[in-house]
Amino acid sequence: MQKKWRLLLLLVCSTSSAFTQPYPTGRRSLTFTDTARGNRTIPTELFYPAAAAGNNTAIAPGTEKFSLVVFGHGFLIPAGSYSWLGDSLSRQGYIVAFPATEGTISPNHTAFGEDIAFLCRHLPTLHD
């Protein structure tokens, strides 16, 4: 019986990716300002489904709404080290934001968490 469930799970997982729309990857470097925290700047790398691959290209046309992923980098690992993840997820229809703050030897984890929360609240309000 367990073999049948494993086979069914494998079948569902392998066929679900067959229905996803592959998109070219767009990439943009933006800096946001959180006025509620003394005008704190939050440099951010964005990866998104695009009309054409490249930097600062238009977002993919159509009426589809893309889900947002805000990803916090690891200790002493710059946001740019995760480009492969942004590229992979954006091709599958996700907008991926990598805040590039608190990358020093003694980061302020609270500030970094607040940066992530700010991007989660702010990015969905943007258009283009």
N, CA, C and O atoms as a Tinker XYZ file with bonds, in Angstrom:
   512  protein
     1  N      0.824000   -1.192000    0.000000    73     2
     2  CA     0.000000    0.000000    0.000000    64     1     3
     3  C      0.871000    1.260000    0.000000    63     2     4     5
     4  O      0.547000    2.231000   -0.684000    81     3
     5  N      1.968000    1.256000    0.755000    73     3     6
     6  CA     2.838000    2.412000    0.835000    64     5     7
     7  C      3.499000    2.714000   -0.513000    63     6     8     9
     8  O      3.725000    3.876000   -0.849000    81     7
     9  N      3.802000    1.688000   -1.265000    73     7    10
    10  CA     4.399000    1.876000   -2.586000    64     9    11
    11  C      3.458000    2.649000   -3.504000    63    10    12    13
    12  O      3.898000    3.497000   -4.281000    81    11
    13  N      2.161000    2.356000   -3.413000    73    11    14
    14  CA     1.191000    3.051000   -4.256000    64    13    15
    15  C      1.148000    4.536000   -3.915000    63    14    16    17
    16  O      1.057000    5.372000   -4.814000    81    15
    17  N      1.211000    4.877000   -2.624000    73    15    18
    18  CA     1.191000    6.297000   -2.226000    64    17    19
    19  C      2.450000    7.014000   -2.691000    63    18    20    21
    20  O      2.386000    8.158000   -3.141000    81    19
    21  N      3.585000    6.351000   -2.584000    73    19    22
    22  CA     4.845000    6.947000   -3.055000    64    21    23
    23  C      4.794000    7.188000   -4.566000    63    22    24    25
    24  O      5.208000    8.238000   -5.056000    81    23
    25  N      4.287000    6.210000   -5.279000    73    23    26
    26  CA     4.168000    6.349000   -6.726000    64    25    27
    27  C      3.223000    7.483000   -7.085000    63    26    28    29
    28  O      3.514000    8.268000   -7.989000    81    27
    29  N      2.097000    7.581000   -6.392000    73    27    30
    30  CA     1.145000    8.663000   -6.637000    64    29    31
    31  C      1.774000   10.019000   -6.329000    63    30    32    33
    32  O      1.609000   10.961000   -7.105000    81    31
    33  N      2.484000   10.135000   -5.224000    73    31    34
    34  CA     3.147000   11.383000   -4.855000    64    33    35
    35  C      4.199000   11.759000   -5.903000    63    34    36    37
    36  O      4.288000   12.918000   -6.308000    81    35
    37  N      4.979000   10.793000   -6.332000    73    35    38
    38  CA     5.980000   11.038000   -7.365000    64    37    39
    39  C      5.327000   11.497000   -8.660000    63    38    40    41
    40  O      5.824000   12.421000   -9.305000    81    39
    41  N      4.245000   10.882000   -9.043000    73    39    42
    42  CA     3.531000   11.245000  -10.258000    64    41    43
    43  C      2.985000   12.666000  -10.168000    63    42    44    45
    44  O      3.121000   13.442000  -11.114000    81    43
    45  N      2.371000   13.013000   -9.039000    73    43    46
    46  CA     1.818000   14.356000   -8.861000    64    45    47
    47  C      2.922000   15.402000   -8.901000    63    46    48    49
    48  O      2.779000   16.429000   -9.566000    81    47
    49  N      4.009000   15.155000   -8.203000    73    47    50
    50  CA     5.118000   16.116000   -8.172000    64    49    51
    51  C      5.765000   16.291000   -9.537000    63    50    52    53
    52  O      6.114000   17.407000   -9.920000    81    51
    53  N      5.925000   15.221000  -10.257000    73    51    54
    54  CA     6.595000   15.324000  -11.556000    64    53    55
    55  C      5.701000   15.953000  -12.618000    63    54    56    57
    56  O      6.203000   16.611000  -13.529000    81    55
    57  N      4.401000   15.767000  -12.521000    73    55    58
    58  CA     3.526000   16.351000  -13.536000    64    57    59
    59  C      3.156000   17.785000  -13.221000    63    58    60    61
    60  O      2.816000   18.538000  -14.134000    81    59
    61  N      3.210000   18.196000  -11.950000    73    59    62
    62  CA     2.836000   19.577000  -11.623000    64    61    63
    63  C      3.790000   20.569000  -12.263000    63    62    64    65
    64  O      3.360000   21.654000  -12.657000    81    63
    65  N      5.067000   20.238000  -12.379000    73    63    66
    66  CA     6.011000   21.154000  -13.015000    64    65    67
    67  C      5.791000   21.219000  -14.523000    63    66    68    69
    68  O      6.217000   22.176000  -15.170000    81    67
    69  N      5.133000   20.213000  -15.085000    73    67    70
    70  CA     4.854000   20.233000  -16.519000    64    69    71
    71  C      3.818000   21.287000  -16.878000    63    70    72    73
    72  O      3.734000   21.699000  -18.036000    81    71
    73  N      3.024000   21.733000  -15.901000    73    71    74
    74  CA     1.984000   22.717000  -16.158000    64    73    75
    75  C      2.411000   24.145000  -15.840000    63    74    76    77
    76  O      1.652000   25.079000  -16.098000    81    75
    77  N      3.589000   24.333000  -15.295000    73    75    78
    78  CA     4.044000   25.684000  -14.981000    64    77    79
    79  C      4.506000   26.378000  -16.244000    63    78    80    81
    80  O      4.996000   25.745000  -17.179000    81    79
    81  N      4.340000   27.696000  -16.257000    73    79    82
    82  CA     4.746000   28.513000  -17.403000    64    81    83
    83  C      6.189000   28.965000  -17.197000    63    82    84    85
    84  O      6.464000   29.721000  -16.265000    81    83
    85  N      7.108000   28.523000  -18.037000    73    83    86
    86  CA     8.479000   29.013000  -17.882000    64    85    87
    87  C      8.587000   30.453000  -18.401000    63    86    88    89
    88  O      8.125000   30.764000  -19.499000    81    87
    89  N      9.188000   31.304000  -17.612000    73    87    90
    90  CA     9.357000   32.710000  -17.964000    64    89    91
    91  C     10.835000   33.045000  -18.079000    63    90    92    93
    92  O     11.668000   32.406000  -17.435000    81    91
    93  N     11.169000   34.039000  -18.890000    73    91    94
    94  CA    12.527000   34.581000  -18.829000    64    93    95
    95  C     12.705000   35.303000  -17.490000    63    94    96    97
    96  O     11.726000   35.734000  -16.881000    81    95
    97  N     13.934000   35.431000  -17.041000    73    95    98
    98  CA    14.197000   36.082000  -15.759000    64    97    99
    99  C     14.590000   37.534000  -15.955000    63    98   100   101
   100  O     15.499000   37.852000  -16.722000    81    99
   101  N     13.885000   38.410000  -15.245000    73    99   102
   102  CA    14.259000   39.812000  -15.170000    64   101   103
   103  C     14.932000   40.057000  -13.837000    63   102   104   105
   104  O     14.673000   39.361000  -12.856000    81   103
   105  N     15.802000   41.059000  -13.812000    73   103   106
   106  CA    16.532000   41.353000  -12.575000    64   105   107
   107  C     16.645000   42.862000  -12.417000    63   106   108   109
   108  O     16.899000   43.588000  -13.378000    81   107
   109  N     16.454000   43.314000  -11.191000    73   107   110
   110  CA    16.519000   44.740000  -10.903000    64   109   111
   111  C     17.138000   44.967000   -9.533000    63   110   112   113
   112  O     16.831000   44.243000   -8.586000    81   111
   113  N     17.996000   45.957000   -9.419000    73   111   114
   114  CA    18.538000   46.386000   -8.125000    64   113   115
   115  C     17.805000   47.646000   -7.724000    63   114   116   117
   116  O     17.827000   48.644000   -8.443000    81   115
   117  N     17.159000   47.598000   -6.581000    73   115   118
   118  CA    16.396000   48.749000   -6.082000    64   117   119
   119  C     16.774000   49.019000   -4.640000    63   118   120   121
   120  O     17.218000   48.123000   -3.922000    81   119
   121  N     16.597000   50.254000   -4.228000    73   119   122
   122  CA    16.772000   50.602000   -2.824000    64   121   123
   123  C     15.477000   51.201000   -2.318000    63   122   124   125
   124  O     14.980000   52.187000   -2.864000    81   123
   125  N     14.936000   50.603000   -1.277000    73   123   126
   126  CA    13.696000   51.078000   -0.667000    64   125   127
   127  C     14.038000   51.844000    0.599000    63   126   128   129
   128  O     15.090000   51.628000    1.201000    81   127
   129  N     13.150000   52.735000    0.997000    73   127   130
   130  CA    13.346000   53.521000    2.213000    64   129   131
   131  C     12.180000   53.290000    3.155000    63   130   132   133
   132  O     11.023000   53.508000    2.797000    81   131
   133  N     12.496000   52.848000    4.363000    73   131   134
   134  CA    11.479000   52.641000    5.389000    64   133   135
   135  C     11.436000   53.906000    6.246000    63   134   136   137
   136  O     12.258000   54.088000    7.144000    81   135
   137  N     10.478000   54.767000    5.960000    73   135   138
   138  CA    10.372000   56.043000    6.674000    64   137   139
   139  C      9.981000   55.847000    8.139000    63   138   140   141
   140  O     10.270000   56.704000    8.973000    81   139
   141  N      9.333000   54.737000    8.458000    73   139   142
   142  CA     8.928000   54.476000    9.836000    64   141   143
   143  C     10.115000   54.134000   10.733000    63   142   144   145
   144  O      9.994000   54.136000   11.958000    81   143
   145  N     11.268000   53.839000   10.117000    73   143   146
   146  CA    12.468000   53.492000   10.889000    64   145   147
   147  C     13.598000   54.467000   10.576000    63   146   148   149
   148  O     14.729000   54.061000   10.309000    81   147
   149  N     13.278000   55.754000   10.614000    73   147   150
   150  CA    14.306000   56.779000   10.430000    64   149   151
   151  C     14.907000   56.800000    9.039000    63   150   152   153
   152  O     16.104000   57.040000    8.882000    81   151
   153  N     14.088000   56.552000    8.028000    73   151   154
   154  CA    14.535000   56.521000    6.631000    64   153   155
   155  C     15.618000   55.471000    6.384000    63   154   156   157
   156  O     16.580000   55.721000    5.657000    81   155
   157  N     15.458000   54.314000    6.982000    73   155   158
   158  CA    16.405000   53.214000    6.768000    64   157   159
   159  C     16.331000   52.766000    5.319000    63   158   160   161
   160  O     15.247000   52.532000    4.785000    81   159
   161  N     17.489000   52.648000    4.689000    73   159   162
   162  CA    17.529000   52.197000    3.302000    64   161   163
   163  C     17.714000   50.679000    3.265000    63   162   164   165
   164  O     18.440000   50.093000    4.069000    81   163
   165  N     17.032000   50.076000    2.305000    73   163   166
   166  CA    17.066000   48.622000    2.151000    64   165   167
   167  C     17.401000   48.292000    0.701000    63   166   168   169
   168  O     16.499000   48.149000   -0.125000    81   167
   169  N     18.700000   48.169000    0.381000    73   167   170
   170  CA    19.057000   47.746000   -0.972000    64   169   171
   171  C     18.548000   46.327000   -1.209000    63   170   172   173
   172  O     18.693000   45.451000   -0.356000    81   171
   173  N     17.953000   46.116000   -2.372000    73   171   174
   174  CA    17.276000   44.842000   -2.651000    64   173   175
   175  C     17.537000   44.400000   -4.081000    63   174   176   177
   176  O     17.475000   45.198000   -5.016000    81   175
   177  N     17.825000   43.133000   -4.230000    73   175   178
   178  CA    17.929000   42.520000   -5.553000    64   177   179
   179  C     16.609000   41.824000   -5.842000    63   178   180   181
   180  O     16.166000   40.982000   -5.061000    81   179
   181  N     15.978000   42.170000   -6.959000    73   179   182
   182  CA    14.709000   41.554000   -7.354000    64   181   183
   183  C     14.908000   40.676000   -8.578000    63   182   184   185
   184  O     15.584000   41.060000   -9.533000    81   183
   185  N     14.322000   39.513000   -8.537000    73   183   186
   186  CA    14.245000   38.614000   -9.683000    64   185   187
   187  C     12.754000   38.429000   -9.957000    63   186   188   189
   188  O     11.967000   38.287000   -9.021000    81   187
   189  N     12.364000   38.430000  -11.213000    73   187   190
   190  CA    10.932000   38.369000  -11.528000    64   189   191
   191  C     10.700000   37.749000  -12.897000    63   190   192   193
   192  O     11.588000   37.762000  -13.750000    81   191
   193  N      9.487000   37.197000  -13.110000    73   191   194
   194  CA     9.135000   36.696000  -14.441000    64   193   195
   195  C      9.060000   37.894000  -15.386000    63   194   196   197
   196  O      8.351000   38.863000  -15.113000    81   195
   197  N      9.780000   37.826000  -16.476000    73   195   198
   198  CA     9.913000   38.993000  -17.345000    64   197   199
   199  C      9.418000   38.730000  -18.760000    63   198   200   201
   200  O      9.241000   37.588000  -19.182000    81   199
   201  N      9.202000   39.825000  -19.475000    73   199   202
   202  CA     8.841000   39.738000  -20.886000    64   201   203
   203  C     10.044000   39.245000  -21.695000    63   202   204   205
   204  O      9.889000   38.517000  -22.675000    81   203
   205  N     11.242000   39.653000  -21.271000    73   203   206
   206  CA    12.493000   39.224000  -21.902000    64   205   207
   207  C     13.555000   39.160000  -20.816000    63   206   208   209
   208  O     13.519000   39.946000  -19.869000    81   207
   209  N     14.484000   38.248000  -20.938000    73   207   210
   210  CA    15.540000   38.101000  -19.946000    64   209   211
   211  C     16.448000   39.323000  -19.941000    63   210   212   213
   212  O     16.719000   39.912000  -20.988000    81   211
   213  N     16.911000   39.695000  -18.760000    73   211   214
   214  CA    17.875000   40.781000  -18.662000    64   213   215
   215  C     17.623000   41.681000  -17.474000    63   214   216   217
   216  O     16.695000   41.481000  -16.691000    81   215
   217  N     18.488000   42.686000  -17.367000    73   215   218
   218  CA    18.367000   43.658000  -16.280000    64   217   219
   219  C     17.368000   44.743000  -16.644000    63   218   220   221
   220  O     17.357000   45.247000  -17.767000    81   219
   221  N     16.533000   45.093000  -15.679000    73   219   222
   222  CA    15.562000   46.184000  -15.812000    64   221   223
   223  C     14.571000   46.000000  -16.956000    63   222   224   225
   224  O     14.095000   46.979000  -17.531000    81   223
   225  N     14.266000   44.768000  -17.281000    73   223   226
   226  CA    13.281000   44.502000  -18.326000    64   225   227
   227  C     11.880000   44.546000  -17.725000    63   226   228   229
   228  O     11.719000   44.521000  -16.504000    81   227
   229  N     10.877000   44.613000  -18.581000    73   227   230
   230  CA     9.486000   44.675000  -18.119000    64   229   231
   231  C      9.061000   43.341000  -17.524000    63   230   232   233
   232  O      9.538000   42.279000  -17.925000    81   231
   233  N      8.160000   43.421000  -16.564000    73   231   234
   234  CA     7.596000   42.203000  -15.980000    64   233   235
   235  C      6.768000   41.494000  -17.054000    63   234   236   237
   236  O      6.278000   42.133000  -17.984000    81   235
   237  N      6.616000   40.195000  -16.926000    73   235   238
   238  CA     5.872000   39.408000  -17.916000    64   237   239
   239  C      4.471000   39.983000  -18.110000    63   238   240   241
   240  O      3.796000   40.325000  -17.139000    81   239
   241  N      4.043000   40.086000  -19.354000    73   239   242
   242  CA     2.714000   40.648000  -19.615000    64   241   243
   243  C      1.609000   39.670000  -19.253000    63   242   244   245
   244  O      1.852000   38.482000  -19.043000    81   243
   245  N      0.402000   40.186000  -19.184000    73   243   246
   246  CA    -0.751000   39.343000  -18.900000    64   245   247
   247  C     -1.413000   39.744000  -17.602000    63   246   248   249
   248  O     -1.058000   40.748000  -16.985000    81   247
   249  N     -2.364000   38.956000  -17.206000    73   247   250
   250  CA    -3.143000   39.277000  -16.011000    64   249   251
   251  C     -2.757000   38.421000  -14.812000    63   250   252   253
   252  O     -3.314000   38.591000  -13.727000    81   251
   253  N     -1.820000   37.513000  -14.992000    73   251   254
   254  CA    -1.425000   36.638000  -13.887000    64   253   255
   255  C     -0.757000   37.439000  -12.774000    63   254   256   257
   256  O      0.056000   38.327000  -13.032000    81   255
   257  N     -1.110000   37.113000  -11.540000    73   255   258
   258  CA    -0.453000   37.720000  -10.389000    64   257   259
   259  C      0.606000   36.743000   -9.907000    63   258   260   261
   260  O      0.348000   35.547000   -9.770000    81   259
   261  N      1.791000   37.260000   -9.652000    73   259   262
   262  CA     2.903000   36.414000   -9.248000    64   261   263
   263  C      3.071000   36.450000   -7.735000    63   262   264   265
   264  O      2.935000   37.503000   -7.111000    81   263
   265  N      3.363000   35.316000   -7.159000    73   263   266
   266  CA     3.596000   35.226000   -5.719000    64   265   267
   267  C      4.955000   35.824000   -5.381000    63   266   268   269
   268  O      5.872000   35.826000   -6.201000    81   267
   269  N      5.065000   36.330000   -4.159000    73   267   270
   270  CA     6.280000   36.985000   -3.696000    64   269   271
   271  C      7.016000   36.103000   -2.698000    63   270   272   273
   272  O      6.414000   35.518000   -1.797000    81   271
   273  N      8.328000   36.019000   -2.876000    73   271   274
   274  CA     9.208000   35.359000   -1.918000    64   273   275
   275  C     10.234000   36.397000   -1.491000    63   274   276   277
   276  O     10.932000   36.959000   -2.335000    81   275
   277  N     10.336000   36.660000   -0.184000    73   275   278
   278  CA    11.390000   37.532000    0.342000    64   277   279
   279  C     12.340000   36.623000    1.098000    63   278   280   281
   280  O     11.949000   35.948000    2.051000    81   279
   281  N     13.601000   36.612000    0.662000    73   279   282
   282  CA    14.569000   35.640000    1.148000    64   281   283
   283  C     15.665000   36.343000    1.938000    63   282   284   285
   284  O     16.307000   37.263000    1.432000    81   283
   285  N     15.878000   35.911000    3.172000    73   283   286
   286  CA    16.948000   36.460000    4.000000    64   285   287
   287  C     18.223000   35.650000    3.835000    63   286   288   289
   288  O     18.233000   34.433000    4.021000    81   287
   289  N     19.292000   36.340000    3.484000    73   287   290
   290  CA    20.580000   35.671000    3.265000    64   289   291
   291  C     21.139000   35.119000    4.577000    63   290   292   293
   292  O     20.704000   35.496000    5.665000    81   291
   293  N     22.099000   34.231000    4.447000    73   291   294
   294  CA    22.734000   33.623000    5.611000    64   293   295
   295  C     23.822000   34.503000    6.202000    63   294   296   297
   296  O     24.179000   35.529000    5.624000    81   295
   297  N     24.339000   34.111000    7.330000    73   295   298
   298  CA    25.381000   34.832000    8.038000    64   297   299
   299  C     26.626000   34.957000    7.175000    63   298   300   301
   300  O     27.198000   33.951000    6.755000    81   299
   301  N     27.040000   36.170000    6.915000    73   299   302
   302  CA    28.211000   36.499000    6.104000    64   301   303
   303  C     28.144000   35.964000    4.669000    63   302   304   305
   304  O     29.171000   35.857000    3.999000    81   303
   305  N     26.964000   35.636000    4.206000    73   303   306
   306  CA    26.785000   35.200000    2.825000    64   305   307
   307  C     25.997000   36.303000    2.121000    63   306   308   309
   308  O     24.839000   36.543000    2.464000    81   307
   309  N     26.599000   36.971000    1.153000    73   307   310
   310  CA    25.892000   38.078000    0.499000    64   309   311
   311  C     24.676000   37.604000   -0.295000    63   310   312   313
   312  O     24.617000   36.465000   -0.759000    81   311
   313  N     23.722000   38.499000   -0.435000    73   311   314
   314  CA    22.493000   38.178000   -1.165000    64   313   315
   315  C     22.804000   37.676000   -2.573000    63   314   316   317
   316  O     22.094000   36.811000   -3.086000    81   315
   317  N     23.843000   38.201000   -3.201000    73   315   318
   318  CA    24.205000   37.805000   -4.560000    64   317   319
   319  C     24.579000   36.334000   -4.692000    63   318   320   321
   320  O     24.548000   35.782000   -5.792000    81   319
   321  N     24.928000   35.709000   -3.596000    73   319   322
   322  CA    25.282000   34.285000   -3.643000    64   321   323
   323  C     24.077000   33.395000   -3.907000    63   322   324   325
   324  O     24.222000   32.207000   -4.195000    81   323
   325  N     22.884000   33.979000   -3.808000    73   323   326
   326  CA    21.659000   33.208000   -4.014000    64   325   327
   327  C     21.008000   33.514000   -5.365000    63   326   328   329
   328  O     19.825000   33.233000   -5.553000    81   327
   329  N     21.753000   34.079000   -6.293000    73   327   330
   330  CA    21.202000   34.408000   -7.613000    64   329   331
   331  C     20.583000   33.195000   -8.292000    63   330   332   333
   332  O     19.562000   33.313000   -8.970000    81   331
   333  N     21.193000   32.036000   -8.115000    73   331   334
   334  CA    20.671000   30.806000   -8.724000    64   333   335
   335  C     19.242000   30.537000   -8.261000    63   334   336   337
   336  O     18.414000   30.059000   -9.037000    81   335
   337  N     18.952000   30.848000   -6.984000    73   335   338
   338  CA    17.622000   30.614000   -6.450000    64   337   339
   339  C     16.619000   31.616000   -7.028000    63   338   340   341
   340  O     15.507000   31.245000   -7.404000    81   339
   341  N     17.021000   32.882000   -7.093000    73   339   342
   342  CA    16.154000   33.904000   -7.682000    64   341   343
   343  C     15.842000   33.602000   -9.135000    63   342   344   345
   344  O     14.706000   33.758000   -9.582000    81   343
   345  N     16.859000   33.168000   -9.871000    73   343   346
   346  CA    16.681000   32.830000  -11.280000    64   345   347
   347  C     15.734000   31.646000  -11.438000    63   346   348   349
   348  O     14.837000   31.669000  -12.280000    81   347
   349  N     15.934000   30.625000  -10.636000    73   347   350
   350  CA    15.107000   29.417000  -10.731000    64   349   351
   351  C     13.649000   29.698000  -10.374000    63   350   352   353
   352  O     12.743000   29.260000  -11.083000    81   351
   353  N     13.420000   30.423000   -9.284000    73   351   354
   354  CA    12.048000   30.697000   -8.862000    64   353   355
   355  C     11.335000   31.669000   -9.802000    63   354   356   357
   356  O     10.143000   31.511000  -10.066000    81   355
   357  N     12.045000   32.660000  -10.303000    73   355   358
   358  CA    11.393000   33.623000  -11.203000    64   357   359
   359  C     10.953000   32.951000  -12.495000    63   358   360   361
   360  O      9.923000   33.316000  -13.062000    81   359
   361  N     11.718000   31.977000  -12.967000    73   359   362
   362  CA    11.313000   31.248000  -14.175000    64   361   363
   363  C     10.022000   30.473000  -13.965000    63   362   364   365
   364  O      9.312000   30.166000  -14.923000    81   363
   365  N      9.720000   30.157000  -12.715000    73   363   366
   366  CA     8.496000   29.412000  -12.397000    64   365   367
   367  C      7.340000   30.330000  -11.995000    63   366   368   369
   368  O      6.275000   29.850000  -11.606000    81   367
   369  N      7.546000   31.660000  -12.088000    73   367   370
   370  CA     6.445000   32.583000  -11.840000    64   369   371
   371  C      6.440000   33.249000  -10.476000    63   370   372   373
   372  O      5.387000   33.692000  -10.019000    81   371
   373  N      7.579000   33.333000   -9.817000    73   371   374
   374  CA     7.679000   34.003000   -8.523000    64   373   375
   375  C      8.489000   35.287000   -8.653000    63   374   376   377
   376  O      9.434000   35.369000   -9.437000    81   375
   377  N      8.102000   36.279000   -7.874000    73   375   378
   378  CA     8.933000   37.467000   -7.700000    64   377   379
   379  C      9.753000   37.197000   -6.444000    63   378   380   381
   380  O      9.199000   36.863000   -5.397000    81   379
   381  N     11.068000   37.342000   -6.547000    73   379   382
   382  CA    11.955000   37.014000   -5.435000    64   381   383
   383  C     12.757000   38.254000   -5.059000    63   382   384   385
   384  O     13.396000   38.873000   -5.910000    81   383
   385  N     12.718000   38.610000   -3.781000    73   383   386
   386  CA    13.436000   39.773000   -3.273000    64   385   387
   387  C     14.503000   39.322000   -2.282000    63   386   388   389
   388  O     14.238000   38.537000   -1.372000    81   387
   389  N     15.706000   39.834000   -2.479000    73   387   390
   390  CA    16.824000   39.555000   -1.587000    64   389   391
   391  C     17.283000   40.867000   -0.958000    63   390   392   393
   392  O     17.988000   41.637000   -1.610000    81   391
   393  N     16.904000   41.146000    0.295000    73   391   394
   394  CA    17.426000   42.347000    0.936000    64   393   395
   395  C     18.927000   42.174000    1.185000    63   394   396   397
   396  O     19.373000   41.113000    1.620000    81   395
   397  N     19.692000   43.216000    0.907000    73   395   398
   398  CA    21.150000   43.132000    1.033000    64   397   399
   399  C     21.632000   43.950000    2.225000    63   398   400   401
   400  O     22.617000   44.682000    2.127000    81   399
   401  N     20.939000   43.823000    3.342000    73   399   402
   402  CA    21.320000   44.540000    4.546000    64   401   403
   403  C     21.901000   43.567000    5.565000    63   402   404   405
   404  O     21.763000   42.352000    5.427000    81   403
   405  N     22.542000   44.106000    6.575000    73   403   406
   406  CA    23.070000   43.338000    7.710000    64   405   407
   407  C     23.973000   42.190000    7.286000    63   406   408   409
   408  O     23.815000   41.059000    7.746000    81   407
   409  N     24.918000   42.489000    6.408000    73   407   410
   410  CA    25.848000   41.467000    5.948000    64   409   411
   411  C     27.211000   41.558000    6.611000    63   410   412   413
   412  O     28.194000   41.033000    6.088000    81   411
   413  N     27.278000   42.223000    7.764000    73   411   414
   414  CA    28.564000   42.405000    8.441000    64   413   415
   415  C     28.837000   41.271000    9.429000    63   414   416   417
   416  O     28.021000   40.364000    9.595000    81   415
   417  N     29.985000   41.338000   10.072000    73   415   418
   418  CA    30.379000   40.322000   11.037000    64   417   419
   419  C     29.492000   40.352000   12.288000    63   418   420   421
   420  O     29.353000   39.338000   12.972000    81   419
   421  N     28.893000   41.511000   12.588000    73   419   422
   422  CA    27.985000   41.581000   13.744000    64   421   423
   423  C     26.655000   42.204000   13.306000    63   422   424   425
   424  O     26.386000   43.370000   13.591000    81   423
   425  N     25.832000   41.418000   12.614000    73   423   426
   426  CA    24.572000   41.954000   12.096000    64   425   427
   427  C     23.559000   42.211000   13.200000    63   426   428   429
   428  O     23.603000   41.603000   14.269000    81   427
   429  N     22.654000   43.125000   12.913000    73   427   430
   430  CA    21.529000   43.383000   13.804000    64   429   431
   431  C     20.373000   42.531000   13.277000    63   430   432   433
   432  O     19.721000   42.898000   12.300000    81   431
   433  N     20.126000   41.409000   13.918000    73   431   434
   434  CA    19.122000   40.469000   13.432000    64   433   435
   435  C     17.712000   41.045000   13.495000    63   434   436   437
   436  O     16.875000   40.745000   12.643000    81   435
   437  N     17.453000   41.864000   14.494000    73   435   438
   438  CA    16.131000   42.496000   14.592000    64   437   439
   439  C     15.911000   43.423000   13.406000    63   438   440   441
   440  O     14.847000   43.403000   12.787000    81   439
   441  N     16.913000   44.233000   13.088000    73   439   442
   442  CA    16.796000   45.151000   11.948000    64   441   443
   443  C     16.612000   44.370000   10.644000    63   442   444   445
   444  O     15.828000   44.772000    9.784000    81   443
   445  N     17.333000   43.260000   10.498000    73   443   446
   446  CA    17.213000   42.455000    9.289000    64   445   447
   447  C     15.811000   41.866000    9.171000    63   446   448   449
   448  O     15.224000   41.865000    8.090000    81   447
   449  N     15.278000   41.366000   10.279000    73   447   450
   450  CA    13.912000   40.855000   10.280000    64   449   451
   451  C     12.900000   41.934000    9.934000    63   450   452   453
   452  O     11.921000   41.674000    9.234000    81   451
   453  N     13.136000   43.146000   10.425000    73   451   454
   454  CA    12.245000   44.266000   10.099000    64   453   455
   455  C     12.375000   44.669000    8.627000    63   454   456   457
   456  O     11.400000   45.097000    8.009000    81   455
   457  N     13.579000   44.529000    8.069000    73   455   458
   458  CA    13.758000   44.787000    6.631000    64   457   459
   459  C     12.935000   43.804000    5.808000    63   458   460   461
   460  O     12.265000   44.192000    4.851000    81   459
   461  N     12.990000   42.538000    6.183000    73   459   462
   462  CA    12.221000   41.503000    5.481000    64   461   463
   463  C     10.723000   41.785000    5.608000    63   462   464   465
   464  O      9.985000   41.696000    4.626000    81   463
   465  N     10.281000   42.124000    6.818000    73   463   466
   466  CA     8.861000   42.430000    7.031000    64   465   467
   467  C      8.436000   43.641000    6.206000    63   466   468   469
   468  O      7.343000   43.650000    5.640000    81   467
   469  N      9.291000   44.664000    6.131000    73   467   470
   470  CA     8.983000   45.850000    5.335000    64   469   471
   471  C      8.783000   45.458000    3.867000    63   470   472   473
   472  O      7.811000   45.879000    3.241000    81   471
   473  N      9.696000   44.656000    3.319000    73   471   474
   474  CA     9.581000   44.245000    1.915000    64   473   475
   475  C      8.320000   43.408000    1.691000    63   474   476   477
   476  O      7.674000   43.532000    0.650000    81   475
   477  N      7.970000   42.569000    2.644000    73   475   478
   478  CA     6.741000   41.763000    2.521000    64   477   479
   479  C      5.507000   42.662000    2.453000    63   478   480   481
   480  O      4.556000   42.360000    1.731000    81   479
   481  N      5.520000   43.745000    3.189000    73   479   482
   482  CA     4.382000   44.672000    3.177000    64   481   483
   483  C      4.423000   45.606000    1.971000    63   482   484   485
   484  O      3.385000   45.893000    1.375000    81   483
   485  N      5.601000   46.076000    1.611000    73   483   486
   486  CA     5.732000   47.133000    0.607000    64   485   487
   487  C      5.690000   46.622000   -0.840000    63   486   488   489
   488  O      5.020000   47.221000   -1.681000    81   487
   489  N      6.378000   45.554000   -1.132000    73   487   490
   490  CA     6.471000   45.082000   -2.526000    64   489   491
   491  C      5.131000   44.772000   -3.175000    63   490   492   493
   492  O      4.951000   45.096000   -4.349000    81   491
   493  N      4.177000   44.160000   -2.472000    73   491   494
   494  CA     2.881000   43.905000   -3.137000    64   493   495
   495  C      2.121000   45.170000   -3.521000    63   494   496   497
   496  O      1.178000   45.101000   -4.309000    81   495
   497  N      2.505000   46.312000   -2.986000    73   495   498
   498  CA     1.805000   47.563000   -3.314000    64   497   499
   499  C      2.370000   48.227000   -4.566000    63   498   500   501
   500  O      1.786000   49.183000   -5.076000    81   499
   501  N      3.498000   47.732000   -5.063000    73   499   502
   502  CA     4.135000   48.331000   -6.240000    64   501   503
   503  C      3.469000   47.856000   -7.527000    63   502   504   505
   504  O      2.953000   46.740000   -7.602000    81   503
   505  N      3.488000   48.698000   -8.509000    73   503   506
   506  CA     2.998000   48.344000   -9.844000    64   505   507
   507  C      4.084000   48.715000  -10.823000    63   506   508   509
   508  O      4.456000   49.883000  -10.937000    81   507
   509  N      4.605000   47.704000  -11.543000    73   507   510
   510  CA     5.715000   47.861000  -12.482000    64   509   511
   511  C      6.891000   48.347000  -11.700000    63   510   512
   512  O      7.963000   48.560000  -12.266000    81   511
